[in-house]
Short mmCIF file of C-alpha atoms in Angstrom, two decimals:
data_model
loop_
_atom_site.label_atom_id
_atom_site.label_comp_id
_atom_site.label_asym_id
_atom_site.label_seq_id
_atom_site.Cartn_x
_atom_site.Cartn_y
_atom_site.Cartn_z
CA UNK Q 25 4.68 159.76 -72.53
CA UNK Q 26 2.08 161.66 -74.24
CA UNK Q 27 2.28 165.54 -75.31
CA UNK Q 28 4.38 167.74 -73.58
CA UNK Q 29 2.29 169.92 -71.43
CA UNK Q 30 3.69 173.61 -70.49
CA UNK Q 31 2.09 175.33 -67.66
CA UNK Q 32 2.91 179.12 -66.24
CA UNK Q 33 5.98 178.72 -68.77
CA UNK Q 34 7.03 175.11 -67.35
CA UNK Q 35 7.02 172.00 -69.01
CA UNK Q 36 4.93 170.09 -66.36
CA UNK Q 37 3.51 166.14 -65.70
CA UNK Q 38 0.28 165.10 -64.64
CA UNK Q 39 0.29 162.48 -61.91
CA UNK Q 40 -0.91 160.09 -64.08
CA UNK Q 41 2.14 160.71 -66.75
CA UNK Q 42 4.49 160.92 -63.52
CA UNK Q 43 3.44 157.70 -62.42
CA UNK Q 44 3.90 156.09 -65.83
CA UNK Q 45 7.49 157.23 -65.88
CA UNK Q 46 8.10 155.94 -62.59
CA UNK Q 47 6.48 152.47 -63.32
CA UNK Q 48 3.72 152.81 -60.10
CA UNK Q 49 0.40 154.51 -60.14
CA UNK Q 50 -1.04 157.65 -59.30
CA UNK Q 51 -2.65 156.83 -56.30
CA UNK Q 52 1.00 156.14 -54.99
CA UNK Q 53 2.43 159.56 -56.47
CA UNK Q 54 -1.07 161.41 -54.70
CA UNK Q 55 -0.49 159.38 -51.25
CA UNK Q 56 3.31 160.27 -51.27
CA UNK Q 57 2.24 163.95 -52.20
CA UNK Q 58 -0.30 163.98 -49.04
CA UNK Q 59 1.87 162.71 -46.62
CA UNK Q 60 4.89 164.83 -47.63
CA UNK Q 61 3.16 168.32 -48.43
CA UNK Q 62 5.43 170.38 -46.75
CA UNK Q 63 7.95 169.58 -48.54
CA UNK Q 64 6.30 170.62 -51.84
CA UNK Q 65 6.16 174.31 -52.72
CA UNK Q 66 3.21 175.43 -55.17
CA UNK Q 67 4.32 176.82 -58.30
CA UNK Q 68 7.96 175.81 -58.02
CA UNK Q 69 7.22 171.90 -57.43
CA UNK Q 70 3.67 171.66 -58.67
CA UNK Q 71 0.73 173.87 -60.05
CA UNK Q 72 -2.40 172.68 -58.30
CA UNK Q 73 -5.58 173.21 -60.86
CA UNK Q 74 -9.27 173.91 -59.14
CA UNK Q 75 -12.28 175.52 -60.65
CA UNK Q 76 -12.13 176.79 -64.23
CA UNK Q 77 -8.57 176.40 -64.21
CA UNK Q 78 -9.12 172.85 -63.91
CA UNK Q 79 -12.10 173.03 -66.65
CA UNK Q 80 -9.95 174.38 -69.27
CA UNK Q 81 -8.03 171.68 -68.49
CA UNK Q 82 -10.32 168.97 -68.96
CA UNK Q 83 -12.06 170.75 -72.20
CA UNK Q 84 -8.94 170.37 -73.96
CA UNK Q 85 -8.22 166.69 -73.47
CA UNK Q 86 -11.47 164.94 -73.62
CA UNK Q 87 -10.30 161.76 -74.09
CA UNK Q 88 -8.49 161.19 -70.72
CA UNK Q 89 -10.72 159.63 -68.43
CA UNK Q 90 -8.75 159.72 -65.73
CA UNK Q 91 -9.64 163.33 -65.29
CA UNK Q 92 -13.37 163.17 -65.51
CA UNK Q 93 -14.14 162.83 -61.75
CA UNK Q 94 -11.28 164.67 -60.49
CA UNK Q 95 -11.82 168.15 -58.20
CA UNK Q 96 -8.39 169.39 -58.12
CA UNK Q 97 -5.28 168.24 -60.10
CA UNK Q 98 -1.84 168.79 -59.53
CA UNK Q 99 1.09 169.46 -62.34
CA UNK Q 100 4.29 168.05 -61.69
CA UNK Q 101 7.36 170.54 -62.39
CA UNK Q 102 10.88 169.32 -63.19
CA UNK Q 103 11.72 169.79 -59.14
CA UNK Q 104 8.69 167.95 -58.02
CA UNK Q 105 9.43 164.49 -60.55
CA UNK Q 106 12.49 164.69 -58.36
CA UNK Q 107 11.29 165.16 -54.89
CA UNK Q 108 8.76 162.30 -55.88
CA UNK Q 109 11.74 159.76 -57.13
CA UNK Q 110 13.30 160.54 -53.48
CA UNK Q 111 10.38 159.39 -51.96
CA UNK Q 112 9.79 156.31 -53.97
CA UNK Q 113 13.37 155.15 -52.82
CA UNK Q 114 14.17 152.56 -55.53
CA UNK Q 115 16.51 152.56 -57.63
CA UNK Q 116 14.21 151.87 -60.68
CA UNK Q 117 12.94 155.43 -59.72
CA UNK Q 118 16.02 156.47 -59.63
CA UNK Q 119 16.86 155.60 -62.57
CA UNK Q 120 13.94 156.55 -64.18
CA UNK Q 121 14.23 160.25 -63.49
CA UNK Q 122 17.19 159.91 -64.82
CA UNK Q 123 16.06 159.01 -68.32
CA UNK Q 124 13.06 161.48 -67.58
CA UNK Q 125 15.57 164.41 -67.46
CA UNK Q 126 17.74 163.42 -70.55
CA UNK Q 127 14.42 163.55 -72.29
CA UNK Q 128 14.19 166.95 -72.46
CA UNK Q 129 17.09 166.68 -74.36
CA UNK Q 130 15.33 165.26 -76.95
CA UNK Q 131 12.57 167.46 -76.80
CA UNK Q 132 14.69 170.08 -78.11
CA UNK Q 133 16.27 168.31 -80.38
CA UNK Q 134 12.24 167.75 -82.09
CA UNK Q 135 9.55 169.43 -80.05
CA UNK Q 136 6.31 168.06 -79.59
CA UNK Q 137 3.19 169.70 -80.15
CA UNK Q 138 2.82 171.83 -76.61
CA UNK Q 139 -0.21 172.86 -75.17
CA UNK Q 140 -0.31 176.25 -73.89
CA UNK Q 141 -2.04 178.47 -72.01
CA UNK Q 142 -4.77 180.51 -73.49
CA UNK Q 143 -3.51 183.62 -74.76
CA UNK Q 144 0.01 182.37 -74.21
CA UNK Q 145 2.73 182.99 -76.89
CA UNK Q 146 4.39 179.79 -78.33
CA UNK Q 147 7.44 179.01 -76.91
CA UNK Q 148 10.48 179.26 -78.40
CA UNK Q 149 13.95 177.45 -77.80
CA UNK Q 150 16.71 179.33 -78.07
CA UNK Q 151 20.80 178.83 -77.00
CA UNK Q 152 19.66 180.60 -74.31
CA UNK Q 153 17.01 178.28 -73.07
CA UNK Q 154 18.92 175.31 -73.99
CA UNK Q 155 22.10 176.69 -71.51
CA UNK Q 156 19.30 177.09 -69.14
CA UNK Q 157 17.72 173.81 -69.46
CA UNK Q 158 21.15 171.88 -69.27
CA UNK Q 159 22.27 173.63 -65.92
CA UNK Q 160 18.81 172.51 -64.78
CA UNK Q 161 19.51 169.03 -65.60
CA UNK Q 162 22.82 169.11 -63.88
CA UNK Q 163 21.27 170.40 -60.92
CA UNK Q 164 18.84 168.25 -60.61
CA UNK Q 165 20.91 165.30 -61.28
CA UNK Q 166 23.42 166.40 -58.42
CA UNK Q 167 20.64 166.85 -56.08
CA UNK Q 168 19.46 163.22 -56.47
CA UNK Q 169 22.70 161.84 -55.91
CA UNK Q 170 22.86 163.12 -53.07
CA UNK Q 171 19.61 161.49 -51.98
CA UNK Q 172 21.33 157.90 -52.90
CA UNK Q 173 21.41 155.85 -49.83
CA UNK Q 174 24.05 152.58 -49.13
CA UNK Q 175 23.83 149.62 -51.47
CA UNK Q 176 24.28 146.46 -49.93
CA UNK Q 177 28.23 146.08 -50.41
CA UNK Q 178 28.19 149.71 -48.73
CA UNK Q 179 26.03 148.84 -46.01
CA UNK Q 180 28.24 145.36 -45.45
CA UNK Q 181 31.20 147.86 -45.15
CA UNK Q 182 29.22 149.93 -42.46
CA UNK Q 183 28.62 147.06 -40.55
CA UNK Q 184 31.73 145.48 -40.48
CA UNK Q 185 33.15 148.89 -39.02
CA UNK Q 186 30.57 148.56 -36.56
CA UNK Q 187 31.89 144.86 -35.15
CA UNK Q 188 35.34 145.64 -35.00
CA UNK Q 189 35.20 148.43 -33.19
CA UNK Q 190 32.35 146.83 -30.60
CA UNK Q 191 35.17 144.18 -30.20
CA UNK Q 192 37.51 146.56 -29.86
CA UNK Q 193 35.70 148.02 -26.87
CA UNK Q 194 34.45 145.14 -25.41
CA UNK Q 195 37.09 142.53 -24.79
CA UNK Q 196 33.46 140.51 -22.77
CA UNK Q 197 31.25 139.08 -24.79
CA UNK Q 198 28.76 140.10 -22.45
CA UNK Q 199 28.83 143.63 -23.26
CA UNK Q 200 28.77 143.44 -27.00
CA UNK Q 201 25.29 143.30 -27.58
CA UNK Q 202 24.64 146.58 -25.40
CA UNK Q 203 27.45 148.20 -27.37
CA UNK Q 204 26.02 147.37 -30.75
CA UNK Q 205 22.35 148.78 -29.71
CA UNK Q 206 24.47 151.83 -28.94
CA UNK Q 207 26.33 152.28 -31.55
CA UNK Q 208 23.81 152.07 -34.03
CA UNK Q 209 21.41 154.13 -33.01
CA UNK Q 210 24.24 157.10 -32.59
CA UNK Q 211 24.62 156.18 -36.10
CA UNK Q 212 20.76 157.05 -36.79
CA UNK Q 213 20.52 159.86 -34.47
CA UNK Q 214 23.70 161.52 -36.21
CA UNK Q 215 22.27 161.26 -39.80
CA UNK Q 216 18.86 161.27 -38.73
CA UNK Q 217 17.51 157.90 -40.19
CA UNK Q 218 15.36 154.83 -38.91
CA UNK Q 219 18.43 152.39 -40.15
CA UNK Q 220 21.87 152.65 -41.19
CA UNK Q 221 20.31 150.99 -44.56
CA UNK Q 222 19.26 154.88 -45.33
CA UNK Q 223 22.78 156.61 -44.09
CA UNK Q 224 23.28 158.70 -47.69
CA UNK Q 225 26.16 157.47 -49.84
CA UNK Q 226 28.13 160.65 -50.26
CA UNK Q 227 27.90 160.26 -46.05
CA UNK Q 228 29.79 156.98 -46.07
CA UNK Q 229 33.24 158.05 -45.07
CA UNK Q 230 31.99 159.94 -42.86
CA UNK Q 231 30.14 157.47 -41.49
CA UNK Q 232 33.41 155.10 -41.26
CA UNK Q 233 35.35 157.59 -39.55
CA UNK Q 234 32.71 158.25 -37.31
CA UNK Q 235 32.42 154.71 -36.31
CA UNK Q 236 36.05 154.39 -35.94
CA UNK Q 237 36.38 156.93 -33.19
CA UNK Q 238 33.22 156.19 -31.56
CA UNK Q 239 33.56 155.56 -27.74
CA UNK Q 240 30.26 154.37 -26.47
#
């Protein structure tokens, strides 16, 4: 990743930086961005640059082509890397915000030149800041594992549940097939996903029990 940008006091990613860290590209990060904007908050997620904001910008990295043509840019804050891993939904994302939030550990360890706003005071990192920074990280961290949805062994689990109790309920044969329909999509409606594939790990039990007592 190139210099560390800071932005309204953040330390902030381009999409094109974003997407490096997340092995896609930015048109991927900007289409996820468009079809998911409600999710995103300005100037907690993202800082969106227009106008002369955007031509300082631009001035003081010449040599980035990607930004030559571009009307409005958005900066990526720690929460919004996240909320773009979630919707990437691979693990390789997953892991890869991982490693992009242990970075910062390093980055206090030997910061980078920073580029600043003008008339902005140098930033400075303190205990403070780095008490700060880790109960970000362990926020953050939390917060994605609780976006984690089944592997397969989990998902095999889920589905076994499902068939015995279907045969438990449904001594004909000839009724099964109605009874799995059902039961599955109470399992979507109840955790509000398109498959059980997306039911959220820390919602397995749950999910198990709920099976388990589930009478059609």
């Amino acid at each position: 990743m190139s210099q560390l940008i800071v932005h309204g006091g953040m330390r902030v990613l381009t999409s094109a930086q974003l997407a490096d860290s997340y092995h896609t590209n930015a048109k991927i990060i900007n289409r996820n961005f468009g079809r998911n904007q409600d999710q995103f908050v300005e100037g907690e997620h993202y800082f969106q640059l227009t106008g002369e904001s955007l031509k300082a910008f631009k001035a003081e990295r010449p040599e980035d082509a990607s930004l030559k043509f571009a009307s409005s840019l958005n900066l990526w804050t720690e929460k919004g890397a996240w909320l773009h891993s979630s919707f990437l939904k691979s693990k390789r994302a997953k892991e890869a915000f991982t490693t992009l939030v242990n970075s910062y550990y390093s980055i206090l360890e030997a910061p980078p030149q920073q580029t600043m706003q003008q008339g902005q005071a140098p930033l400075a990192i303190t205990l403070e800041d780095y008490q700060q920074l880790e109960s970000r990280v362990t926020t953050l961290e939390d917060m994605l594992k609780q976006q984690v949805t089944l592997h397969s062994g989990e998902q095999s689990r889920l589905r076994a549940a499902v068939g015995e109790r279907v045969h438990a309920l449904a001594k004909d044969k000839g009724a099964r097939p109605a009874l799995f329909r059902a039961i599955y999509s109470a399992i979507k409606e109840r955790y509000q996903v398109g498959s059980y594939r997306d039911v959220k790990q820390h919602e397995l039990q749950d999910a198990l029990k709920f099976v388990a007592t589930w009478e059609g």
